[in-house]
Amino acid sequence: MHKIESDPKRERFLEARALSELGGGKDKMETQHRQGKLTARERITKLLDEGSFNEFDKFVTHRSSYFGIDKTHYLGDGVVTGIGKINGKPVAIYSQDFTCWGGSLGVHHAQKICKVMDFAYNNQIPIIGMNDSGGARIQEGVESLAGYSEIFYRNVRASGVIPQISLILGPCAGGAVYSPAVTDFIFMVDDVSYMFVTGPDVIKAVTHESVTKEDLGGARAHCERSGVSHFRSKNEEECFQQVRALLEFLPSGNLSRPAAIPTEDPTARINHKLKDFIPNNPRRPYEMDDLIAEIVDDGIVLEVSQDYATNVICAFASIGGISIGIVANRPSSLAGVLDINASDKAARFIRFCDAFNIPILTLEDVPGFLPGTVQEYGGIIRHGAKLLYAYAEATVPLITLITRKSYGGAYCVMAPKHLRADVNMAYPTAEIAVMGAEGAVNVIFRNELKNLKENDLLSKRQELVANYEKEFANPYRASELGYVDEVILPEETRKKIYNYLVVLQNKIVERPRRKHGNIPL
Ligand code: HXC
């Protein structure tokens, strides 16, 4: 019989590995579980494809000696880093371990994160950060702060080069919020995630405001009110599913295109549901979400920031397996009007799609910009300008479909031909004009209407409105000028978009040499 001999070198390694994997110990792991949180390693295992994780720097420790920290050394220094796969595609990942000094960021912890970020950057693969940390490690002083700045620098350098994704899975406070803020997408979980620059206690001391940490910086606050976070989930498992779903639509980096998404949905499928979908009455809303679900592959849509600025929809989907970004006005929310938040949300989404070679489909039904002092003092001029800037600088395929209203400034900014959209289509229900009929008649015929008696006024106004609608509230003026390439029937929507997506795949646009543009921030 073969005798099993002990191998001290192997034993030493296995022991050290087990110790590293224990993080801050069983008790602290249990505390983490009691708080409804997974541990750093459980998170990685659940997010990545099974058995795909390769870990870096398992034995790194801190070298500080202040305030007794030299008495404890956690192997790995409170962060698990490495590479793995999601949906079969490589990703780089780091996951802060709250069981080791509250996941606080010391200099070697930071160096581990920087190393895996550099790996992702050099190899053009997405970087995923799982944040669960008490912030800068107090015992390591300014070196910890330096670590944060090194991470920020890498976030900025990688912006538009590789997709950067942040999961907030615990506290994320102080300046630590700014690394996630630079990344492309932030995911938060109810009752688990918190982000704030200053916490409730500091706020109380400085401004005397009382606010809970949930109301201040929980998932709901950032997904509905501030717009800082893009995805919200009920628990960590759901959060990981969302991340996996998002990555399906993205390329590994800016030098590649998203891989084809498998589908059996026929590209020439007729959209019967859309035949009488757009209401004849321009004041009646309809669900743009239903229109989108009808035209994309298998009805699968991943909406970004779905609870923020709901008057505009930003979503990923595919048509004929081609990944696309959709920007659409939502007539059922504030009539689909453009305001400050909607402009910011859409502009950022357009720039992401453009950076990562994802064609943009714009579905337009917008009465214009929201009037009012709140909007003007809030800088709607500056924010609205971001939207037109984002469209005009985009070099990915741009397809625009006007379903109904395309009025005034909204026509000018929502990817018209003049901002260099490639294909502009309209339904027969499209109304492309400077403004809606009622408003237009009030302006053009003000003097004529002013002197009429009440009865005459009503009938004259109706006549003028009807005349204006006939002349302008349609897609034909714009078609005559070539501003609309094609008026299409709603039931042909999917087929038409697919045909254009195919021919636009090799689009090349030269841009002038410059350091960078100056988008109105
Ligand atoms: C060192 C820290 C730490 C930190 C927590 N710990 N934060 N150690 N540096 N920043 C340690 C705790 O001492 C404790 O150690 C363990 O982590 C768990 O912390 P608890 O307080 O027991 O956990 P909990 O009650 O869940 O509270 C979590 C917390 C709280 C809300 C994050 O720990 C906290 O407020 N920490 C300080 C946060 C902070 O002010 N950070 C600096 C922010 S400024 P033991 O040994 O008991 O397990 C900053 C600058 C960044 O980050 C600048 C970037 C530009």
JSON list of N, CA and C in Angstrom, two decimals, residues 72-141:
[
{"chain": "A", "resi": 72, "resn": "THR", "atom": "N", "xyz": [-1.84, 42.71, 15.34]},
{"chain": "A", "resi": 72, "resn": "THR", "atom": "CA", "xyz": [-2.73, 41.89, 14.50]},
{"chain": "A", "resi": 72, "resn": "THR", "atom": "C", "xyz": [-2.33, 42.01, 13.04]},
{"chain": "A", "resi": 73, "resn": "HIS", "atom": "N", "xyz": [-2.22, 40.86, 12.41]},
{"chain": "A", "resi": 73, "resn": "HIS", "atom": "CA", "xyz": [-1.98, 40.85, 10.97]},
{"chain": "A", "resi": 73, "resn": "HIS", "atom": "C", "xyz": [-2.98, 39.91, 10.33]},
{"chain": "A", "resi": 74, "resn": "TYR", "atom": "N", "xyz": [-3.86, 40.45, 9.53]},
{"chain": "A", "resi": 74, "resn": "TYR", "atom": "CA", "xyz": [-4.77, 39.58, 8.78]},
{"chain": "A", "resi": 74, "resn": "TYR", "atom": "C", "xyz": [-4.15, 39.33, 7.41]},
{"chain": "A", "resi": 75, "resn": "LEU", "atom": "N", "xyz": [-3.98, 38.04, 7.07]},
{"chain": "A", "resi": 75, "resn": "LEU", "atom": "CA", "xyz": [-3.40, 37.74, 5.76]},
{"chain": "A", "resi": 75, "resn": "LEU", "atom": "C", "xyz": [-4.37, 38.21, 4.67]},
{"chain": "A", "resi": 76, "resn": "GLY", "atom": "N", "xyz": [-3.86, 39.01, 3.77]},
{"chain": "A", "resi": 76, "resn": "GLY", "atom": "CA", "xyz": [-4.71, 39.58, 2.71]},
{"chain": "A", "resi": 76, "resn": "GLY", "atom": "C", "xyz": [-5.07, 41.03, 2.99]},
{"chain": "A", "resi": 77, "resn": "ASP", "atom": "N", "xyz": [-4.84, 41.48, 4.23]},
{"chain": "A", "resi": 77, "resn": "ASP", "atom": "CA", "xyz": [-5.04, 42.87, 4.63]},
{"chain": "A", "resi": 77, "resn": "ASP", "atom": "C", "xyz": [-6.45, 43.42, 4.37]},
{"chain": "A", "resi": 78, "resn": "GLY", "atom": "N", "xyz": [-7.45, 42.56, 4.52]},
{"chain": "A", "resi": 78, "resn": "GLY", "atom": "CA", "xyz": [-8.83, 43.08, 4.53]},
{"chain": "A", "resi": 78, "resn": "GLY", "atom": "C", "xyz": [-9.43, 43.33, 3.16]},
{"chain": "A", "resi": 79, "resn": "VAL", "atom": "N", "xyz": [-8.83, 42.76, 2.13]},
{"chain": "A", "resi": 79, "resn": "VAL", "atom": "CA", "xyz": [-9.48, 42.86, 0.81]},
{"chain": "A", "resi": 79, "resn": "VAL", "atom": "C", "xyz": [-9.08, 41.64, -0.02]},
{"chain": "A", "resi": 80, "resn": "VAL", "atom": "N", "xyz": [-10.07, 41.06, -0.68]},
{"chain": "A", "resi": 80, "resn": "VAL", "atom": "CA", "xyz": [-9.83, 39.89, -1.52]},
{"chain": "A", "resi": 80, "resn": "VAL", "atom": "C", "xyz": [-9.82, 40.36, -2.96]},
{"chain": "A", "resi": 81, "resn": "THR", "atom": "N", "xyz": [-8.75, 40.06, -3.70]},
{"chain": "A", "resi": 81, "resn": "THR", "atom": "CA", "xyz": [-8.65, 40.56, -5.08]},
{"chain": "A", "resi": 81, "resn": "THR", "atom": "C", "xyz": [-8.29, 39.41, -6.04]},
{"chain": "A", "resi": 82, "resn": "GLY", "atom": "N", "xyz": [-8.63, 39.59, -7.29]},
{"chain": "A", "resi": 82, "resn": "GLY", "atom": "CA", "xyz": [-8.24, 38.57, -8.27]},
{"chain": "A", "resi": 82, "resn": "GLY", "atom": "C", "xyz": [-9.02, 38.70, -9.57]},
{"chain": "A", "resi": 83, "resn": "ILE", "atom": "N", "xyz": [-8.99, 37.63, -10.33]},
{"chain": "A", "resi": 83, "resn": "ILE", "atom": "CA", "xyz": [-9.73, 37.60, -11.61]},
{"chain": "A", "resi": 83, "resn": "ILE", "atom": "C", "xyz": [-10.64, 36.38, -11.65]},
{"chain": "A", "resi": 84, "resn": "GLY", "atom": "N", "xyz": [-11.66, 36.48, -12.47]},
{"chain": "A", "resi": 84, "resn": "GLY", "atom": "CA", "xyz": [-12.59, 35.36, -12.62]},
{"chain": "A", "resi": 84, "resn": "GLY", "atom": "C", "xyz": [-13.40, 35.58, -13.87]},
{"chain": "A", "resi": 85, "resn": "LYS", "atom": "N", "xyz": [-14.52, 34.89, -13.96]},
{"chain": "A", "resi": 85, "resn": "LYS", "atom": "CA", "xyz": [-15.37, 35.04, -15.15]},
{"chain": "A", "resi": 85, "resn": "LYS", "atom": "C", "xyz": [-16.81, 35.29, -14.76]},
{"chain": "A", "resi": 86, "resn": "ILE", "atom": "N", "xyz": [-17.49, 36.06, -15.61]},
{"chain": "A", "resi": 86, "resn": "ILE", "atom": "CA", "xyz": [-18.94, 36.22, -15.49]},
{"chain": "A", "resi": 86, "resn": "ILE", "atom": "C", "xyz": [-19.54, 35.96, -16.86]},
{"chain": "A", "resi": 87, "resn": "ASN", "atom": "N", "xyz": [-20.51, 35.09, -16.93]},
{"chain": "A", "resi": 87, "resn": "ASN", "atom": "CA", "xyz": [-21.09, 34.66, -18.22]},
{"chain": "A", "resi": 87, "resn": "ASN", "atom": "C", "xyz": [-19.99, 34.20, -19.17]},
{"chain": "A", "resi": 88, "resn": "GLY", "atom": "N", "xyz": [-18.95, 33.58, -18.64]},
{"chain": "A", "resi": 88, "resn": "GLY", "atom": "CA", "xyz": [-17.86, 33.05, -19.46]},
{"chain": "A", "resi": 88, "resn": "GLY", "atom": "C", "xyz": [-16.83, 34.09, -19.88]},
{"chain": "A", "resi": 89, "resn": "LYS", "atom": "N", "xyz": [-17.04, 35.36, -19.47]},
{"chain": "A", "resi": 89, "resn": "LYS", "atom": "CA", "xyz": [-16.10, 36.42, -19.90]},
{"chain": "A", "resi": 89, "resn": "LYS", "atom": "C", "xyz": [-15.26, 36.90, -18.71]},
{"chain": "A", "resi": 90, "resn": "PRO", "atom": "N", "xyz": [-13.95, 37.13, -18.93]},
{"chain": "A", "resi": 90, "resn": "PRO", "atom": "CA", "xyz": [-13.07, 37.51, -17.82]},
{"chain": "A", "resi": 90, "resn": "PRO", "atom": "C", "xyz": [-13.43, 38.87, -17.20]},
{"chain": "A", "resi": 91, "resn": "VAL", "atom": "N", "xyz": [-13.28, 38.94, -15.89]},
{"chain": "A", "resi": 91, "resn": "VAL", "atom": "CA", "xyz": [-13.42, 40.21, -15.16]},
{"chain": "A", "resi": 91, "resn": "VAL", "atom": "C", "xyz": [-12.36, 40.24, -14.06]},
{"chain": "A", "resi": 92, "resn": "ALA", "atom": "N", "xyz": [-12.02, 41.45, -13.62]},
{"chain": "A", "resi": 92, "resn": "ALA", "atom": "CA", "xyz": [-11.16, 41.60, -12.45]},
{"chain": "A", "resi": 92, "resn": "ALA", "atom": "C", "xyz": [-12.06, 42.06, -11.30]},
{"chain": "A", "resi": 93, "resn": "ILE", "atom": "N", "xyz": [-11.69, 41.69, -10.08]},
{"chain": "A", "resi": 93, "resn": "ILE", "atom": "CA", "xyz": [-12.61, 41.96, -8.98]},
{"chain": "A", "resi": 93, "resn": "ILE", "atom": "C", "xyz": [-11.86, 42.24, -7.68]},
{"chain": "A", "resi": 94, "resn": "TYR", "atom": "N", "xyz": [-12.43, 43.11, -6.84]},
{"chain": "A", "resi": 94, "resn": "TYR", "atom": "CA", "xyz": [-11.95, 43.19, -5.47]},
{"chain": "A", "resi": 94, "resn": "TYR", "atom": "C", "xyz": [-13.16, 43.26, -4.53]},
{"chain": "A", "resi": 95, "resn": "SER", "atom": "N", "xyz": [-12.96, 42.71, -3.33]},
{"chain": "A", "resi": 95, "resn": "SER", "atom": "CA", "xyz": [-14.07, 42.63, -2.39]},
{"chain": "A", "resi": 95, "resn": "SER", "atom": "C", "xyz": [-13.53, 42.94, -1.00]},
{"chain": "A", "resi": 96, "resn": "GLN", "atom": "N", "xyz": [-13.96, 44.04, -0.42]},
{"chain": "A", "resi": 96, "resn": "GLN", "atom": "CA", "xyz": [-13.43, 44.44, 0.89]},
{"chain": "A", "resi": 96, "resn": "GLN", "atom": "C", "xyz": [-14.02, 43.57, 1.99]},
{"chain": "A", "resi": 97, "resn": "ASP", "atom": "N", "xyz": [-13.16, 43.18, 2.93]},
{"chain": "A", "resi": 97, "resn": "ASP", "atom": "CA", "xyz": [-13.56, 42.23, 3.97]},
{"chain": "A", "resi": 97, "resn": "ASP", "atom": "C", "xyz": [-13.80, 42.98, 5.28]},
{"chain": "A", "resi": 98, "resn": "PHE", "atom": "N", "xyz": [-15.07, 43.17, 5.59]},
{"chain": "A", "resi": 98, "resn": "PHE", "atom": "CA", "xyz": [-15.41, 43.97, 6.78]},
{"chain": "A", "resi": 98, "resn": "PHE", "atom": "C", "xyz": [-14.96, 43.30, 8.08]},
{"chain": "A", "resi": 99, "resn": "THR", "atom": "N", "xyz": [-14.67, 41.99, 8.02]},
{"chain": "A", "resi": 99, "resn": "THR", "atom": "CA", "xyz": [-14.26, 41.28, 9.26]},
{"chain": "A", "resi": 99, "resn": "THR", "atom": "C", "xyz": [-12.83, 41.65, 9.67]},
{"chain": "A", "resi": 100, "resn": "CYS", "atom": "N", "xyz": [-12.08, 42.30, 8.77]},
{"chain": "A", "resi": 100, "resn": "CYS", "atom": "CA", "xyz": [-10.72, 42.74, 9.12]},
{"chain": "A", "resi": 100, "resn": "CYS", "atom": "C", "xyz": [-10.72, 44.25, 9.29]},
{"chain": "A", "resi": 101, "resn": "TRP", "atom": "N", "xyz": [-10.67, 44.73, 10.48]},
{"chain": "A", "resi": 101, "resn": "TRP", "atom": "CA", "xyz": [-10.70, 46.17, 10.79]},
{"chain": "A", "resi": 101, "resn": "TRP", "atom": "C", "xyz": [-11.79, 46.89, 10.01]},
{"chain": "A", "resi": 102, "resn": "GLY", "atom": "N", "xyz": [-12.94, 46.28, 9.94]},
{"chain": "A", "resi": 102, "resn": "GLY", "atom": "CA", "xyz": [-14.08, 46.92, 9.26]},
{"chain": "A", "resi": 102, "resn": "GLY", "atom": "C", "xyz": [-13.80, 47.21, 7.79]},
{"chain": "A", "resi": 103, "resn": "GLY", "atom": "N", "xyz": [-12.98, 46.37, 7.14]},
{"chain": "A", "resi": 103, "resn": "GLY", "atom": "CA", "xyz": [-12.68, 46.57, 5.72]},
{"chain": "A", "resi": 103, "resn": "GLY", "atom": "C", "xyz": [-11.97, 47.88, 5.45]},
{"chain": "A", "resi": 104, "resn": "SER", "atom": "N", "xyz": [-11.40, 48.47, 6.52]},
{"chain": "A", "resi": 104, "resn": "SER", "atom": "CA", "xyz": [-10.79, 49.80, 6.35]},
{"chain": "A", "resi": 104, "resn": "SER", "atom": "C", "xyz": [-9.58, 49.72, 5.41]},
{"chain": "A", "resi": 105, "resn": "LEU", "atom": "N", "xyz": [-9.34, 50.85, 4.76]},
{"chain": "A", "resi": 105, "resn": "LEU", "atom": "CA", "xyz": [-8.35, 50.87, 3.68]},
{"chain": "A", "resi": 105, "resn": "LEU", "atom": "C", "xyz": [-7.00, 51.38, 4.17]},
{"chain": "A", "resi": 106, "resn": "GLY", "atom": "N", "xyz": [-6.07, 50.45, 4.36]},
{"chain": "A", "resi": 106, "resn": "GLY", "atom": "CA", "xyz": [-4.69, 50.82, 4.66]},
{"chain": "A", "resi": 106, "resn": "GLY", "atom": "C", "xyz": [-3.90, 50.85, 3.37]},
{"chain": "A", "resi": 107, "resn": "VAL", "atom": "N", "xyz": [-2.62, 51.17, 3.49]},
{"chain": "A", "resi": 107, "resn": "VAL", "atom": "CA", "xyz": [-1.85, 51.38, 2.25]},
{"chain": "A", "resi": 107, "resn": "VAL", "atom": "C", "xyz": [-1.66, 50.09, 1.46]},
{"chain": "A", "resi": 108, "resn": "HIS", "atom": "N", "xyz": [-1.48, 48.95, 2.13]},
{"chain": "A", "resi": 108, "resn": "HIS", "atom": "CA", "xyz": [-1.29, 47.71, 1.37]},
{"chain": "A", "resi": 108, "resn": "HIS", "atom": "C", "xyz": [-2.60, 47.16, 0.83]},
{"chain": "A", "resi": 109, "resn": "HIS", "atom": "N", "xyz": [-3.65, 47.41, 1.57]},
{"chain": "A", "resi": 109, "resn": "HIS", "atom": "CA", "xyz": [-5.01, 47.11, 1.09]},
{"chain": "A", "resi": 109, "resn": "HIS", "atom": "C", "xyz": [-5.23, 47.90, -0.22]},
{"chain": "A", "resi": 110, "resn": "ALA", "atom": "N", "xyz": [-4.88, 49.17, -0.19]},
{"chain": "A", "resi": 110, "resn": "ALA", "atom": "CA", "xyz": [-5.05, 50.02, -1.38]},
{"chain": "A", "resi": 110, "resn": "ALA", "atom": "C", "xyz": [-4.17, 49.53, -2.52]},
{"chain": "A", "resi": 111, "resn": "GLN", "atom": "N", "xyz": [-2.94, 49.13, -2.19]},
{"chain": "A", "resi": 111, "resn": "GLN", "atom": "CA", "xyz": [-2.04, 48.66, -3.26]},
{"chain": "A", "resi": 111, "resn": "GLN", "atom": "C", "xyz": [-2.59, 47.41, -3.93]},
{"chain": "A", "resi": 112, "resn": "LYS", "atom": "N", "xyz": [-3.23, 46.55, -3.14]},
{"chain": "A", "resi": 112, "resn": "LYS", "atom": "CA", "xyz": [-3.85, 45.35, -3.74]},
{"chain": "A", "resi": 112, "resn": "LYS", "atom": "C", "xyz": [-4.94, 45.75, -4.72]},
{"chain": "A", "resi": 113, "resn": "ILE", "atom": "N", "xyz": [-5.75, 46.73, -4.32]},
{"chain": "A", "resi": 113, "resn": "ILE", "atom": "CA", "xyz": [-6.84, 47.18, -5.22]},
{"chain": "A", "resi": 113, "resn": "ILE", "atom": "C", "xyz": [-6.23, 47.79, -6.48]},
{"chain": "A", "resi": 114, "resn": "CYS", "atom": "N", "xyz": [-5.19, 48.62, -6.29]},
{"chain": "A", "resi": 114, "resn": "CYS", "atom": "CA", "xyz": [-4.55, 49.25, -7.46]},
{"chain": "A", "resi": 114, "resn": "CYS", "atom": "C", "xyz": [-3.98, 48.20, -8.39]},
{"chain": "A", "resi": 115, "resn": "LYS", "atom": "N", "xyz": [-3.40, 47.16, -7.83]},
{"chain": "A", "resi": 115, "resn": "LYS", "atom": "CA", "xyz": [-2.79, 46.13, -8.67]},
{"chain": "A", "resi": 115, "resn": "LYS", "atom": "C", "xyz": [-3.85, 45.45, -9.54]},
{"chain": "A", "resi": 116, "resn": "VAL", "atom": "N", "xyz": [-4.98, 45.12, -8.95]},
{"chain": "A", "resi": 116, "resn": "VAL", "atom": "CA", "xyz": [-6.00, 44.42, -9.74]},
{"chain": "A", "resi": 116, "resn": "VAL", "atom": "C", "xyz": [-6.66, 45.39, -10.74]},
{"chain": "A", "resi": 117, "resn": "MET", "atom": "N", "xyz": [-6.73, 46.67, -10.37]},
{"chain": "A", "resi": 117, "resn": "MET", "atom": "CA", "xyz": [-7.23, 47.66, -11.34]},
{"chain": "A", "resi": 117, "resn": "MET", "atom": "C", "xyz": [-6.28, 47.77, -12.52]},
{"chain": "A", "resi": 118, "resn": "ASP", "atom": "N", "xyz": [-4.99, 47.81, -12.22]},
{"chain": "A", "resi": 118, "resn": "ASP", "atom": "CA", "xyz": [-3.99, 47.88, -13.31]},
{"chain": "A", "resi": 118, "resn": "ASP", "atom": "C", "xyz": [-4.08, 46.64, -14.21]},
{"chain": "A", "resi": 119, "resn": "PHE", "atom": "N", "xyz": [-4.29, 45.51, -13.58]},
{"chain": "A", "resi": 119, "resn": "PHE", "atom": "CA", "xyz": [-4.43, 44.27, -14.34]},
{"chain": "A", "resi": 119, "resn": "PHE", "atom": "C", "xyz": [-5.61, 44.37, -15.31]},
{"chain": "A", "resi": 120, "resn": "ALA", "atom": "N", "xyz": [-6.72, 44.87, -14.80]},
{"chain": "A", "resi": 120, "resn": "ALA", "atom": "CA", "xyz": [-7.93, 45.01, -15.63]},
{"chain": "A", "resi": 120, "resn": "ALA", "atom": "C", "xyz": [-7.67, 45.99, -16.78]},
{"chain": "A", "resi": 121, "resn": "TYR", "atom": "N", "xyz": [-7.02, 47.09, -16.45]},
{"chain": "A", "resi": 121, "resn": "TYR", "atom": "CA", "xyz": [-6.75, 48.15, -17.44]},
{"chain": "A", "resi": 121, "resn": "TYR", "atom": "C", "xyz": [-5.81, 47.63, -18.53]},
{"chain": "A", "resi": 122, "resn": "ASN", "atom": "N", "xyz": [-4.74, 46.95, -18.11]},
{"chain": "A", "resi": 122, "resn": "ASN", "atom": "CA", "xyz": [-3.75, 46.48, -19.08]},
{"chain": "A", "resi": 122, "resn": "ASN", "atom": "C", "xyz": [-4.29, 45.36, -19.96]},
{"chain": "A", "resi": 123, "resn": "ASN", "atom": "N", "xyz": [-5.27, 44.64, -19.46]},
{"chain": "A", "resi": 123, "resn": "ASN", "atom": "CA", "xyz": [-5.79, 43.50, -20.22]},
{"chain": "A", "resi": 123, "resn": "ASN", "atom": "C", "xyz": [-7.19, 43.73, -20.77]},
{"chain": "A", "resi": 124, "resn": "GLN", "atom": "N", "xyz": [-7.69, 44.99, -20.66]},
{"chain": "A", "resi": 124, "resn": "GLN", "atom": "CA", "xyz": [-9.00, 45.33, -21.22]},
{"chain": "A", "resi": 124, "resn": "GLN", "atom": "C", "xyz": [-10.11, 44.40, -20.74]},
{"chain": "A", "resi": 125, "resn": "ILE", "atom": "N", "xyz": [-10.24, 44.29, -19.44]},
{"chain": "A", "resi": 125, "resn": "ILE", "atom": "CA", "xyz": [-11.39, 43.55, -18.90]},
{"chain": "A", "resi": 125, "resn": "ILE", "atom": "C", "xyz": [-12.09, 44.41, -17.84]},
{"chain": "A", "resi": 126, "resn": "PRO", "atom": "N", "xyz": [-13.40, 44.21, -17.64]},
{"chain": "A", "resi": 126, "resn": "PRO", "atom": "CA", "xyz": [-14.11, 45.04, -16.66]},
{"chain": "A", "resi": 126, "resn": "PRO", "atom": "C", "xyz": [-13.55, 44.86, -15.26]},
{"chain": "A", "resi": 127, "resn": "ILE", "atom": "N", "xyz": [-13.64, 45.92, -14.46]},
{"chain": "A", "resi": 127, "resn": "ILE", "atom": "CA", "xyz": [-13.24, 45.84, -13.05]},
{"chain": "A", "resi": 127, "resn": "ILE", "atom": "C", "xyz": [-14.50, 46.00, -12.19]},
{"chain": "A", "resi": 128, "resn": "ILE", "atom": "N", "xyz": [-14.64, 45.11, -11.24]},
{"chain": "A", "resi": 128, "resn": "ILE", "atom": "CA", "xyz": [-15.80, 45.14, -10.34]},
{"chain": "A", "resi": 128, "resn": "ILE", "atom": "C", "xyz": [-15.30, 45.34, -8.92]},
{"chain": "A", "resi": 129, "resn": "GLY", "atom": "N", "xyz": [-15.77, 46.38, -8.25]},
{"chain": "A", "resi": 129, "resn": "GLY", "atom": "CA", "xyz": [-15.36, 46.64, -6.87]},
{"chain": "A", "resi": 129, "resn": "GLY", "atom": "C", "xyz": [-16.52, 46.41, -5.92]},
{"chain": "A", "resi": 130, "resn": "MET", "atom": "N", "xyz": [-16.28, 45.60, -4.88]},
{"chain": "A", "resi": 130, "resn": "MET", "atom": "CA", "xyz": [-17.31, 45.39, -3.85]},
{"chain": "A", "resi": 130, "resn": "MET", "atom": "C", "xyz": [-16.86, 46.16, -2.62]},
{"chain": "A", "resi": 131, "resn": "ASN", "atom": "N", "xyz": [-17.60, 47.20, -2.28]},
{"chain": "A", "resi": 131, "resn": "ASN", "atom": "CA", "xyz": [-17.20, 48.13, -1.22]},
{"chain": "A", "resi": 131, "resn": "ASN", "atom": "C", "xyz": [-17.95, 47.83, 0.07]},
{"chain": "A", "resi": 132, "resn": "ASP", "atom": "N", "xyz": [-17.19, 47.58, 1.13]},
{"chain": "A", "resi": 132, "resn": "ASP", "atom": "CA", "xyz": [-17.78, 47.33, 2.45]},
{"chain": "A", "resi": 132, "resn": "ASP", "atom": "C", "xyz": [-16.71, 47.73, 3.45]},
{"chain": "A", "resi": 133, "resn": "SER", "atom": "N", "xyz": [-16.69, 49.00, 3.81]},
{"chain": "A", "resi": 133, "resn": "SER", "atom": "CA", "xyz": [-15.50, 49.51, 4.50]},
{"chain": "A", "resi": 133, "resn": "SER", "atom": "C", "xyz": [-15.80, 50.71, 5.40]},
{"chain": "A", "resi": 134, "resn": "GLY", "atom": "N", "xyz": [-15.09, 50.76, 6.51]},
{"chain": "A", "resi": 134, "resn": "GLY", "atom": "CA", "xyz": [-15.17, 51.92, 7.40]},
{"chain": "A", "resi": 134, "resn": "GLY", "atom": "C", "xyz": [-14.32, 53.09, 6.91]},
{"chain": "A", "resi": 135, "resn": "GLY", "atom": "N", "xyz": [-13.81, 53.01, 5.70]},
{"chain": "A", "resi": 135, "resn": "GLY", "atom": "CA", "xyz": [-13.06, 54.13, 5.12]},
{"chain": "A", "resi": 135, "resn": "GLY", "atom": "C", "xyz": [-11.57, 54.02, 5.38]},
{"chain": "A", "resi": 136, "resn": "ALA", "atom": "N", "xyz": [-10.90, 55.16, 5.37]},
{"chain": "A", "resi": 136, "resn": "ALA", "atom": "CA", "xyz": [-9.44, 55.18, 5.55]},
{"chain": "A", "resi": 136, "resn": "ALA", "atom": "C", "xyz": [-9.06, 54.54, 6.88]},
{"chain": "A", "resi": 137, "resn": "ARG", "atom": "N", "xyz": [-8.07, 53.64, 6.87]},
{"chain": "A", "resi": 137, "resn": "ARG", "atom": "CA", "xyz": [-7.67, 52.98, 8.13]},
{"chain": "A", "resi": 137, "resn": "ARG", "atom": "C", "xyz": [-6.96, 53.98, 9.01]},
{"chain": "A", "resi": 138, "resn": "ILE", "atom": "N", "xyz": [-7.63, 54.27, 10.11]},
{"chain": "A", "resi": 138, "resn": "ILE", "atom": "CA", "xyz": [-7.20, 55.40, 10.94]},
{"chain": "A", "resi": 138, "resn": "ILE", "atom": "C", "xyz": [-5.76, 55.23, 11.41]},
{"chain": "A", "resi": 139, "resn": "GLN", "atom": "N", "xyz": [-5.39, 54.00, 11.76]},
{"chain": "A", "resi": 139, "resn": "GLN", "atom": "CA", "xyz": [-4.04, 53.76, 12.30]},
{"chain": "A", "resi": 139, "resn": "GLN", "atom": "C", "xyz": [-2.94, 53.98, 11.26]},
{"chain": "A", "resi": 140, "resn": "GLU", "atom": "N", "xyz": [-3.30, 54.01, 9.99]},
{"chain": "A", "resi": 140, "resn": "GLU", "atom": "CA", "xyz": [-2.26, 54.17, 8.96]},
{"chain": "A", "resi": 140, "resn": "GLU", "atom": "C", "xyz": [-2.19, 55.59, 8.41]},
{"chain": "A", "resi": 141, "resn": "GLY", "atom": "N", "xyz": [-3.01, 56.45, 8.99]},
{"chain": "A", "resi": 141, "resn": "GLY", "atom": "CA", "xyz": [-2.90, 57.89, 8.72]},
{"chain": "A", "resi": 141, "resn": "GLY", "atom": "C", "xyz": [-2.91, 58.27, 7.25]}
]
